[in-house]
Amino acid sequence: MIDKIVQTMAAAMAGIRDGAVVLIGGFGSIGQPNALIDGLIDQGAKELTVVANNAGVGHAGLARLLEVGRVRKIVCSYPRTTDPVVFERLYREGRIELDVVPQGTMAERLRAAGAGIPAFYTPTSVGTRLAEGKEVREFSGRQYVLERALFGDVALIEAWEADRWGNLAYRSSARNFNPVMAAAAKLTIAQAQHIVELGALDPEKVGTPGIFVDRVVHVPYGEPVVT
Amino acid sequence: MKAHMRAELNGLAACKPWTRDEIAARAARDIPEGFYVNLGIGIPVLVANYVPAEREVIIHSENGVLGMGPTPEPDKINRWLINASKKYVTLVPGGSYMHHADSFAIIRGGHLDLCVLGAFQVAENGDFANWLTSADDTMPSVGGAMDLAVGAKQIWVLMEHTTKTGGSRLLRRCTYPLTAPGVVKRVYTNLAVIDVAADGFVVRETAPGLTFAALQDLTAAPLRRAN
């Protein structure tokens, strides 16, 4: 019997190594798997490269992972969120590396990784600083920049519902990067508010088919807080 | 004599600049029924409040929302539904959610009729800058701006006409790092509505009481009257 549901956070985090590339879902704090991030802190892996849209808000979730010094480099589109106190301090002190990627390019690099596409051309960033040093090629009279797939060793995902095969359903705009990242990592770990019986999820509403998911943890935390 | 002092003598004192809400309302008037529109953070998000109720304009938010509605009543907040500014919003009947790769396929794939963005600077050749104010910005944050700038069929910029110290934000060439070259079609400021034509800025409308000469004095690029 396939059962991807793990009973403890320690079991969920087993095997994550120092130096891993960790994809973390969410847009701000919505769809961000804070319980898994706390689990990763307890697990102890360090020198991580984190890929996430933002660089943490306040002192919880991703910000806490940064604050306890586990992240060497962050790849994100928008570090300047409402309250990026932790990231800002680390960045000013030169203790964290920042790779700014246009949001759509980040999403597509992740999608490409999950889809077996090593690189692609995009019109985004042509003629700007973010295209410097990159191959530019013309197609049908327009310029495009070559971007490479962005693979994760681990993806941390937040879902609304999950079953034991790892099928995931999302809620409203909390879907965001989660399905794209789930497909882009070697080891995909999801936290879900509700665990349902196999067959209970409406197949039409599955946002991430279980084939992309390795482990599921039940985390019924209630409502997210926008901070 | 400083440009803004000269402009005062030329009759700016009698001018009533548009407020942020009036800029948004002025732009909203020009959005046709049936348009799919993305609104950037800053003054642009206010546009949603001024689209006439009887006109169907569908608003997209980069974090995976198509058919975004206004701010919810405090007792009707869906805590999984936010906009690009990470504020609570609503979904209109007919609205839908999508993941980030699909959201940016909408953006980059040329499916949006219009994107309304904020900016620091707009140049007479349609270049604009809205992500960095200097070459050594402490926290470069690009978000979805570069994808939107090259993906939407039309780009409008909404911004104050001058900086806090009175410098023109409309220029012959941008001095800040570009978001995208040659894409801005129209600019709505607190002082004027200006088209970006093949041969430079064309003034379509000025704020009440503002003369063309006074507007030119406050603008660091040549202006032309619309025919």
Tab-separated table of C-alpha atoms in Angstrom:
chain	number	residue	atom	x	y	z
A	1	MET	CA	0.000	0.000	0.000
A	2	ILE	CA	1.315	3.399	-0.910
A	3	ASP	CA	1.246	5.723	2.072
A	4	LYS	CA	3.165	8.993	1.775
A	5	ILE	CA	1.763	10.351	5.028
A	6	VAL	CA	4.463	10.574	7.670
A	7	GLN	CA	3.613	10.789	11.367
A	8	THR	CA	6.435	12.984	12.624
A	9	MET	CA	8.201	16.091	11.405
A	10	ALA	CA	11.527	14.340	11.915
A	11	ALA	CA	10.466	11.627	9.458
A	12	ALA	CA	9.331	14.297	7.006
A	13	MET	CA	12.722	16.022	7.093
A	14	ALA	CA	14.915	12.921	7.027
A	15	GLY	CA	17.783	13.031	4.556
A	16	ILE	CA	17.957	16.778	3.818
A	17	ARG	CA	21.634	17.578	3.494
A	18	ASP	CA	23.810	20.598	4.142
A	19	GLY	CA	24.129	22.708	1.010
A	20	ALA	CA	20.763	21.569	-0.401
A	21	VAL	CA	18.731	23.742	-2.771
A	22	VAL	CA	15.378	24.138	-1.012
A	23	LEU	CA	12.323	25.404	-2.909
A	24	ILE	CA	9.812	27.013	-0.559
A	25	GLY	CA	6.258	27.695	-1.746
A	26	GLY	CA	4.255	30.783	-0.951
A	27	PHE	CA	3.730	34.379	-1.935
A	28	GLY	CA	4.519	36.393	1.161
A	29	SER	CA	3.115	34.318	4.018
A	30	ILE	CA	0.183	32.887	2.013
A	31	GLY	CA	0.895	29.338	0.906
A	32	GLN	CA	4.201	29.333	2.786
A	33	PRO	CA	4.737	26.025	4.648
A	34	ASN	CA	5.821	27.442	8.008
A	35	ALA	CA	5.551	24.153	9.934
A	36	LEU	CA	7.900	22.448	7.450
A	37	ILE	CA	10.321	25.362	7.683
A	38	ASP	CA	10.336	24.997	11.477
A	39	GLY	CA	10.891	21.272	10.957
A	40	LEU	CA	13.858	22.028	8.723
A	41	ILE	CA	15.309	24.297	11.415
A	42	ASP	CA	15.011	21.471	13.962
A	43	GLN	CA	16.503	19.010	11.478
A	44	GLY	CA	19.596	21.200	11.313
A	45	ALA	CA	20.643	21.275	7.630
A	46	LYS	CA	22.773	24.345	6.924
A	47	GLU	CA	24.497	26.222	4.067
A	48	LEU	CA	21.181	26.028	2.218
A	49	THR	CA	20.227	27.777	-0.992
A	50	VAL	CA	16.596	28.833	-0.684
A	51	VAL	CA	14.375	29.588	-3.669
A	52	ALA	CA	11.252	31.541	-2.700
A	53	ASN	CA	9.354	34.536	-4.051
A	54	ASN	CA	10.143	36.693	-1.026
A	55	ALA	CA	12.899	36.733	1.566
A	56	GLY	CA	10.837	36.323	4.708
A	57	VAL	CA	8.546	38.572	6.709
A	58	GLY	CA	8.959	39.458	10.379
A	59	HIS	CA	10.631	36.686	12.378
A	60	ALA	CA	8.516	33.619	11.543
A	61	GLY	CA	8.674	30.977	8.816
A	62	LEU	CA	11.308	31.703	6.169
A	63	ALA	CA	12.563	34.719	8.137
A	64	ARG	CA	13.295	32.417	11.083
A	65	LEU	CA	15.257	30.019	8.879
A	66	LEU	CA	17.398	32.971	7.808
A	67	GLU	CA	17.679	34.298	11.350
A	68	VAL	CA	19.100	31.064	12.737
A	69	GLY	CA	21.800	31.219	10.071
A	70	ARG	CA	20.996	28.210	7.897
A	71	VAL	CA	20.802	29.985	4.546
A	72	ARG	CA	23.859	30.817	2.463
A	73	LYS	CA	22.012	32.164	-0.553
A	74	ILE	CA	18.494	33.192	-1.458
A	75	VAL	CA	17.034	33.211	-4.952
A	76	CYS	CA	13.929	35.400	-5.031
A	77	SER	CA	12.068	38.057	-7.002
A	78	TYR	CA	11.089	40.490	-4.300
A	79	PRO	CA	13.059	40.699	-1.029
A	80	ARG	CA	11.686	44.171	-0.264
A	81	THR	CA	8.385	43.051	1.303
A	82	THR	CA	6.491	44.664	4.173
A	83	ASP	CA	8.855	43.723	6.952
A	84	PRO	CA	12.034	42.010	5.715
A	85	VAL	CA	13.954	42.843	8.910
A	86	VAL	CA	15.971	39.646	9.119
A	87	PHE	CA	16.969	39.450	5.477
A	88	GLU	CA	17.800	43.166	5.360
A	89	ARG	CA	20.205	42.895	8.304
A	90	LEU	CA	21.944	39.760	6.962
A	91	TYR	CA	22.219	41.299	3.506
A	92	ARG	CA	23.688	44.576	4.769
A	93	GLU	CA	26.179	42.628	6.866
A	94	GLY	CA	27.186	40.601	3.816
A	95	ARG	CA	26.148	37.333	5.466
A	96	ILE	CA	23.753	36.189	2.762
A	97	GLU	CA	23.988	36.072	-1.011
A	98	LEU	CA	21.050	37.403	-3.057
A	99	ASP	CA	20.119	36.347	-6.586
A	100	VAL	CA	17.232	38.505	-7.841
A	101	VAL	CA	15.200	36.842	-10.592
A	102	PRO	CA	12.134	38.314	-12.322
A	103	GLN	CA	9.106	36.570	-10.861
A	104	GLY	CA	7.869	35.078	-14.125
A	105	THR	CA	11.355	33.915	-15.043
A	106	MET	CA	11.633	32.220	-11.661
A	107	ALA	CA	8.269	30.506	-12.139
A	108	GLU	CA	9.214	29.331	-15.636
A	109	ARG	CA	12.698	28.147	-14.575
A	110	LEU	CA	10.984	26.017	-11.926
A	111	ARG	CA	8.359	24.805	-14.376
A	112	ALA	CA	11.089	23.898	-16.848
A	113	ALA	CA	12.949	21.912	-14.194
A	114	GLY	CA	9.840	19.868	-13.454
A	115	ALA	CA	9.065	19.407	-17.136
A	116	GLY	CA	12.474	18.189	-18.298
A	117	ILE	CA	13.383	21.392	-20.148
A	118	PRO	CA	16.993	22.425	-19.428
A	119	ALA	CA	16.742	26.009	-20.678
A	120	PHE	CA	14.462	28.367	-22.561
A	121	TYR	CA	14.377	31.832	-24.103
A	122	THR	CA	12.266	34.613	-22.590
A	123	PRO	CA	11.706	38.268	-23.554
A	124	THR	CA	11.756	39.258	-19.879
A	125	SER	CA	14.769	41.376	-18.821
A	126	VAL	CA	16.113	41.990	-22.348
A	127	GLY	CA	17.924	45.333	-22.323
A	128	THR	CA	18.214	45.447	-18.525
A	129	ARG	CA	20.883	44.719	-15.924
A	130	LEU	CA	19.352	41.306	-15.226
A	131	ALA	CA	20.223	40.155	-18.752
A	132	GLU	CA	23.885	41.125	-18.493
A	133	GLY	CA	26.214	38.235	-19.278
A	134	LYS	CA	23.399	36.060	-20.615
A	135	GLU	CA	23.000	34.746	-24.135
A	136	VAL	CA	20.564	36.849	-26.182
A	137	ARG	CA	19.070	35.483	-29.378
A	138	GLU	CA	16.635	36.875	-31.921
A	139	PHE	CA	13.494	35.018	-32.958
A	140	SER	CA	11.107	36.569	-35.512
A	141	GLY	CA	12.707	39.968	-35.043
A	142	ARG	CA	12.498	40.075	-31.246
A	143	GLN	CA	15.267	39.605	-28.681
A	144	TYR	CA	15.136	36.887	-26.004
A	145	VAL	CA	17.362	35.932	-23.074
A	146	LEU	CA	18.445	32.354	-22.380
A	147	GLU	CA	17.440	31.194	-18.895
A	148	ARG	CA	18.185	27.826	-17.315
A	149	ALA	CA	15.933	25.450	-15.405
A	150	LEU	CA	16.002	25.843	-11.628
A	151	PHE	CA	16.141	22.427	-9.948
A	152	GLY	CA	15.559	21.796	-6.260
A	153	ASP	CA	16.945	19.071	-4.044
A	154	VAL	CA	13.940	19.569	-1.792
A	155	ALA	CA	10.595	21.343	-2.147
A	156	LEU	CA	8.548	22.433	0.865
A	157	ILE	CA	4.898	22.808	-0.104
A	158	GLU	CA	1.757	23.999	1.623
A	159	ALA	CA	-1.594	22.504	0.573
A	160	TRP	CA	-5.148	22.631	1.856
A	161	GLU	CA	-6.037	18.935	1.441
A	162	ALA	CA	-3.985	15.808	0.773
A	163	ASP	CA	-4.477	12.058	0.556
A	164	ARG	CA	-2.103	9.142	1.142
A	165	TRP	CA	-1.016	9.064	-2.506
A	166	GLY	CA	0.178	12.649	-2.149
A	167	ASN	CA	-2.527	14.248	-4.266
A	168	LEU	CA	-2.833	17.876	-3.219
A	169	ALA	CA	-5.586	20.481	-3.462
A	170	TYR	CA	-4.930	24.150	-2.789
A	171	ARG	CA	-6.997	27.014	-1.492
A	172	SER	CA	-7.496	30.313	-3.358
A	173	SER	CA	-4.298	32.271	-3.992
A	174	ALA	CA	-2.308	30.001	-1.635
A	175	ARG	CA	-1.689	27.820	-4.694
A	176	ASN	CA	0.892	30.248	-6.182
A	177	PHE	CA	4.378	28.651	-6.527
A	178	ASN	CA	3.449	25.400	-4.769
A	179	PRO	CA	2.437	23.208	-7.743
A	180	VAL	CA	5.372	24.449	-9.829
A	181	MET	CA	7.901	23.767	-7.085
A	182	ALA	CA	6.378	20.378	-6.216
A	183	ALA	CA	7.377	19.110	-9.668
A	184	ALA	CA	10.838	20.706	-9.665
A	185	ALA	CA	12.519	18.931	-6.738
A	186	LYS	CA	13.972	15.461	-6.132
A	187	LEU	CA	12.277	15.271	-2.719
A	188	THR	CA	8.907	17.006	-2.314
A	189	ILE	CA	7.421	17.370	1.151
A	190	ALA	CA	3.953	18.825	1.659
A	191	GLN	CA	2.129	20.015	4.742
A	192	ALA	CA	-1.663	19.889	4.542
A	193	GLN	CA	-4.417	21.248	6.758
A	194	HIS	CA	-6.646	18.254	6.025
A	195	ILE	CA	-5.833	14.624	5.287
A	196	VAL	CA	-8.656	12.944	3.410
A	197	GLU	CA	-9.402	9.351	2.400
A	198	LEU	CA	-8.094	8.152	-0.948
A	199	GLY	CA	-10.798	8.939	-3.486
A	200	ALA	CA	-12.308	11.770	-1.460
A	201	LEU	CA	-10.495	14.506	-3.385
A	202	ASP	CA	-12.411	15.576	-6.467
A	203	PRO	CA	-10.043	14.556	-9.312
A	204	GLU	CA	-11.063	17.739	-11.144
A	205	LYS	CA	-9.691	19.823	-8.274
A	206	VAL	CA	-6.346	18.115	-7.677
A	207	GLY	CA	-3.759	20.908	-8.109
A	208	THR	CA	-0.737	18.628	-7.753
A	209	PRO	CA	-1.030	14.942	-8.705
A	210	GLY	CA	0.594	12.668	-6.143
A	211	ILE	CA	3.359	11.576	-8.523
A	212	PHE	CA	5.129	14.853	-7.714
A	213	VAL	CA	4.891	14.380	-3.937
A	214	ASP	CA	7.032	12.146	-1.706
A	215	ARG	CA	5.907	12.903	1.845
A	216	VAL	CA	2.855	14.507	3.432
A	217	VAL	CA	2.556	15.849	6.989
A	218	HIS	CA	-0.762	16.746	8.608
A	219	VAL	CA	-0.517	20.307	9.955
A	220	PRO	CA	-3.985	21.641	10.886
A	221	TYR	CA	-2.864	25.121	11.921
A	222	GLY	CA	-5.998	27.088	11.025
A	223	GLU	CA	-5.808	30.463	9.334
A	224	PRO	CA	-2.666	32.064	7.961
A	225	VAL	CA	-1.703	35.487	9.205
A	226	VAL	CA	-0.619	38.179	6.774
A	227	THR	CA	2.167	39.974	8.567
B	1	MET	CA	16.023	80.047	-11.200
B	2	LYS	CA	14.838	76.526	-10.318
B	3	ALA	CA	12.312	75.015	-12.684
B	4	HIS	CA	9.640	74.620	-10.048
B	5	MET	CA	9.995	78.259	-8.914
B	6	ARG	CA	9.706	79.426	-12.494
B	7	ALA	CA	6.653	77.230	-12.941
B	8	GLU	CA	5.025	78.833	-9.912
B	9	LEU	CA	5.518	82.243	-11.457
B	10	ASN	CA	4.067	80.915	-14.686
B	11	GLY	CA	0.819	80.023	-12.993
B	12	LEU	CA	1.401	76.709	-11.218
B	13	ALA	CA	0.125	78.342	-8.020
B	14	ALA	CA	-3.324	78.363	-9.617
B	15	CYS	CA	-3.022	74.707	-10.581
B	16	LYS	CA	-4.877	71.966	-8.730
B	17	PRO	CA	-2.809	68.794	-9.215
B	18	TRP	CA	-4.753	65.546	-9.301
B	19	THR	CA	-4.601	63.411	-6.150
B	20	ARG	CA	-3.461	59.765	-6.261
B	21	ASP	CA	-7.099	58.693	-6.357
B	22	GLU	CA	-7.879	61.187	-9.111
B	23	ILE	CA	-4.949	59.899	-11.184
B	24	ALA	CA	-6.312	56.373	-10.754
B	25	ALA	CA	-9.848	57.484	-11.592
B	26	ARG	CA	-8.619	59.344	-14.693
B	27	ALA	CA	-6.850	56.207	-15.960
B	28	ALA	CA	-9.836	53.990	-15.118
B	29	ARG	CA	-12.020	56.122	-17.402
B	30	ASP	CA	-9.848	55.112	-20.365
B	31	ILE	CA	-10.015	51.331	-19.846
B	32	PRO	CA	-12.491	49.801	-22.325
B	33	GLU	CA	-15.027	47.137	-21.469
B	34	GLY	CA	-13.742	43.608	-21.857
B	35	PHE	CA	-10.107	44.463	-21.151
B	36	TYR	CA	-7.948	42.049	-19.146
B	37	VAL	CA	-5.790	44.289	-16.959
B	38	ASN	CA	-2.981	43.834	-14.467
B	39	LEU	CA	-2.503	46.571	-11.868
B	40	GLY	CA	0.904	47.116	-10.262
B	41	ILE	CA	1.531	48.181	-6.693
B	42	GLY	CA	1.265	51.867	-5.736
B	43	ILE	CA	-1.214	54.178	-7.480
B	44	PRO	CA	-2.167	51.517	-10.105
B	45	VAL	CA	-3.986	49.218	-7.618
B	46	LEU	CA	-6.335	52.143	-6.864
B	47	VAL	CA	-7.609	51.956	-10.467
B	48	ALA	CA	-9.771	48.953	-9.483
B	49	ASN	CA	-11.880	51.231	-7.282
B	50	TYR	CA	-12.786	53.508	-10.188
B	51	VAL	CA	-13.766	51.210	-13.034
B	52	PRO	CA	-17.495	51.928	-13.494
B	53	ALA	CA	-19.597	49.093	-12.069
B	54	GLU	CA	-21.474	48.587	-15.340
B	55	ARG	CA	-18.224	48.119	-17.292
B	56	GLU	CA	-16.778	44.587	-17.208
B	57	VAL	CA	-13.009	44.850	-16.840
B	58	ILE	CA	-11.231	41.708	-15.625
B	59	ILE	CA	-8.345	42.293	-13.258
B	60	HIS	CA	-5.435	39.884	-13.009
B	61	SER	CA	-3.080	39.602	-10.048
B	62	GLU	CA	0.358	38.038	-10.600
B	63	ASN	CA	-0.018	35.680	-7.628
B	64	GLY	CA	-2.564	33.611	-9.521
B	65	VAL	CA	-5.882	35.459	-9.460
B	66	LEU	CA	-7.948	36.324	-12.533
B	67	GLY	CA	-11.100	38.306	-11.771
B	68	MET	CA	-9.905	40.138	-8.684
B	69	GLY	CA	-12.527	42.135	-6.804
B	70	PRO	CA	-12.325	44.960	-4.248
B	71	THR	CA	-11.199	44.872	-0.617
B	72	PRO	CA	-13.517	42.609	1.455
B	73	GLU	CA	-15.681	43.696	4.384
B	74	PRO	CA	-13.784	42.933	7.634
B	75	ASP	CA	-16.108	40.030	8.498
B	76	LYS	CA	-15.869	38.484	5.024
B	77	ILE	CA	-12.113	38.108	4.586
B	78	ASN	CA	-10.806	34.990	2.841
B	79	ARG	CA	-7.373	34.670	4.448
B	80	TRP	CA	-6.005	32.696	1.503
B	81	LEU	CA	-6.844	35.412	-1.000
B	82	ILE	CA	-4.410	38.303	-1.386
B	83	ASN	CA	-3.172	40.530	-4.208
B	84	ALA	CA	0.340	41.391	-5.393
B	85	SER	CA	0.642	43.970	-2.598
B	86	LYS	CA	-0.232	41.149	-0.130
B	87	LYS	CA	-3.513	42.814	0.851
B	88	TYR	CA	-6.793	40.903	1.216
B	89	VAL	CA	-8.983	41.072	-1.878
B	90	THR	CA	-12.066	39.293	-3.220
B	91	LEU	CA	-12.848	37.207	-6.274
B	92	VAL	CA	-15.645	38.362	-8.575
B	93	PRO	CA	-18.193	35.849	-9.926
B	94	GLY	CA	-16.448	34.176	-12.867
B	95	GLY	CA	-13.019	34.641	-11.313
B	96	SER	CA	-10.460	31.840	-11.138
B	97	TYR	CA	-7.147	30.807	-9.605
B	98	MET	CA	-4.038	29.490	-11.305
B	99	HIS	CA	-0.483	28.594	-10.264
B	100	HIS	CA	2.469	30.894	-10.832
B	101	ALA	CA	3.702	29.432	-14.115
B	102	ASP	CA	0.222	29.810	-15.624
B	103	SER	CA	-0.160	33.260	-14.101
B	104	PHE	CA	3.018	34.381	-15.837
B	105	ALA	CA	2.013	32.603	-19.046
B	106	ILE	CA	-0.934	35.016	-18.960
B	107	ILE	CA	1.504	37.887	-18.429
B	108	ARG	CA	4.390	36.935	-20.704
B	109	GLY	CA	2.267	35.261	-23.329
B	110	GLY	CA	0.638	38.488	-24.467
B	111	HIS	CA	-2.814	37.699	-23.094
B	112	LEU	CA	-3.268	40.874	-21.042
B	113	ASP	CA	-4.690	43.877	-22.908
B	114	LEU	CA	-3.147	46.329	-20.504
B	115	CYS	CA	-0.770	46.570	-17.584
B	116	VAL	CA	-0.760	49.667	-15.399
B	117	LEU	CA	2.481	50.130	-13.472
B	118	GLY	CA	4.088	52.621	-11.141
B	119	ALA	CA	7.513	54.045	-12.013
B	120	PHE	CA	10.360	56.230	-10.806
B	121	GLN	CA	11.177	57.483	-14.305
B	122	VAL	CA	9.756	57.361	-17.833
B	123	ALA	CA	11.776	58.420	-20.873
B	124	GLU	CA	10.496	59.948	-24.105
B	125	ASN	CA	11.509	56.775	-25.985
B	126	GLY	CA	9.210	54.631	-23.804
B	127	ASP	CA	11.944	53.268	-21.531
B	128	PHE	CA	10.985	53.141	-17.878
B	129	ALA	CA	12.558	52.402	-14.518
B	130	ASN	CA	10.622	51.153	-11.509
B	131	TRP	CA	12.770	48.662	-9.606
B	132	LEU	CA	16.040	50.310	-8.582
B	133	THR	CA	16.805	53.914	-7.738
B	134	SER	CA	20.558	53.556	-8.094
B	135	ALA	CA	23.199	51.126	-9.248
B	136	ASP	CA	23.933	50.056	-5.664
B	137	ASP	CA	20.409	49.763	-4.263
B	138	THR	CA	20.629	47.833	-1.002
B	139	MET	CA	17.780	45.451	-1.780
B	140	PRO	CA	17.094	45.070	-5.477
B	141	SER	CA	13.494	43.859	-5.850
B	142	VAL	CA	12.046	43.300	-9.289
B	143	GLY	CA	8.963	41.170	-8.615
B	144	GLY	CA	6.868	40.694	-11.742
B	145	ALA	CA	7.568	44.122	-13.249
B	146	MET	CA	9.944	42.985	-16.013
B	147	ASP	CA	7.606	40.188	-17.095
B	148	LEU	CA	4.602	42.531	-17.150
B	149	ALA	CA	6.534	45.217	-19.008
B	150	VAL	CA	7.340	42.968	-21.967
B	151	GLY	CA	4.229	40.787	-21.878
B	152	ALA	CA	1.146	42.993	-21.795
B	153	LYS	CA	-0.147	44.404	-25.088
B	154	GLN	CA	-0.017	47.916	-23.679
B	155	ILE	CA	1.824	49.565	-20.770
B	156	TRP	CA	0.583	52.643	-18.948
B	157	VAL	CA	2.482	54.284	-16.107
B	158	LEU	CA	0.813	56.083	-13.207
B	159	MET	CA	3.123	58.250	-11.086
B	160	GLU	CA	3.750	61.675	-9.576
B	161	HIS	CA	5.075	64.065	-12.206
B	162	THR	CA	8.048	65.144	-10.081
B	163	THR	CA	10.174	63.735	-7.263
B	164	LYS	CA	9.878	65.025	-3.702
B	165	THR	CA	12.621	67.549	-4.468
B	166	GLY	CA	10.894	68.798	-7.625
B	167	GLY	CA	12.925	66.891	-10.212
B	168	SER	CA	11.115	65.682	-13.321
B	169	ARG	CA	10.270	61.971	-13.507
B	170	LEU	CA	9.708	62.399	-17.252
B	171	LEU	CA	13.086	62.476	-18.939
B	172	ARG	CA	14.820	62.281	-22.298
B	173	ARG	CA	16.594	59.141	-21.027
B	174	CYS	CA	16.222	57.219	-17.755
B	175	THR	CA	19.105	57.524	-15.307
B	176	TYR	CA	18.004	54.593	-13.124
B	177	PRO	CA	18.412	50.959	-14.254
B	178	LEU	CA	15.658	50.060	-16.725
B	179	THR	CA	12.732	47.739	-16.106
B	180	ALA	CA	12.236	47.465	-19.871
B	181	PRO	CA	13.189	49.529	-22.923
B	182	GLY	CA	10.663	51.226	-25.185
B	183	VAL	CA	7.367	49.868	-23.857
B	184	VAL	CA	5.438	52.728	-22.188
B	185	LYS	CA	2.538	54.021	-24.279
B	186	ARG	CA	0.922	56.496	-21.880
B	187	VAL	CA	1.687	58.261	-18.606
B	188	TYR	CA	-0.871	59.588	-16.118
B	189	THR	CA	0.647	61.957	-13.547
B	190	ASN	CA	-0.770	64.374	-10.993
B	191	LEU	CA	-0.272	67.103	-13.608
B	192	ALA	CA	-1.062	65.629	-17.005
B	193	VAL	CA	-2.038	62.763	-19.272
B	194	ILE	CA	0.791	62.212	-21.735
B	195	ASP	CA	1.175	59.819	-24.643
B	196	VAL	CA	4.562	58.384	-25.515
B	197	ALA	CA	4.635	58.688	-29.301
B	198	ALA	CA	7.335	57.677	-31.766
B	199	ASP	CA	8.715	61.225	-31.592
B	200	GLY	CA	8.362	61.799	-27.845
B	201	PHE	CA	5.877	63.043	-25.258
B	202	VAL	CA	2.485	64.329	-26.433
B	203	VAL	CA	0.280	66.105	-23.873
B	204	ARG	CA	-3.351	65.033	-24.092
B	205	GLU	CA	-4.659	66.729	-20.981
B	206	THR	CA	-3.409	68.927	-18.127
B	207	ALA	CA	-4.598	69.249	-14.517
B	208	PRO	CA	-7.094	72.074	-13.861
B	209	GLY	CA	-5.438	75.485	-13.969
B	210	LEU	CA	-2.111	74.250	-15.310
B	211	THR	CA	-0.767	75.881	-18.439
B	212	PHE	CA	1.201	73.991	-21.085
B	213	ALA	CA	4.183	76.292	-20.446
B	214	ALA	CA	4.140	75.549	-16.702
B	215	LEU	CA	3.951	71.823	-17.411
B	216	GLN	CA	6.897	72.077	-19.784
B	217	ASP	CA	8.888	73.900	-17.096
B	218	LEU	CA	8.366	70.958	-14.750
B	219	THR	CA	9.283	68.352	-17.384
B	220	ALA	CA	12.860	67.510	-18.351
B	221	ALA	CA	11.979	66.451	-21.902
B	222	PRO	CA	10.299	68.322	-24.729
B	223	LEU	CA	6.494	68.188	-24.764
B	224	ARG	CA	4.211	68.549	-27.728
B	225	ARG	CA	0.518	69.441	-27.706
B	226	ALA	CA	-1.875	66.817	-29.062
B	227	ASN	CA	-3.565	67.907	-32.262
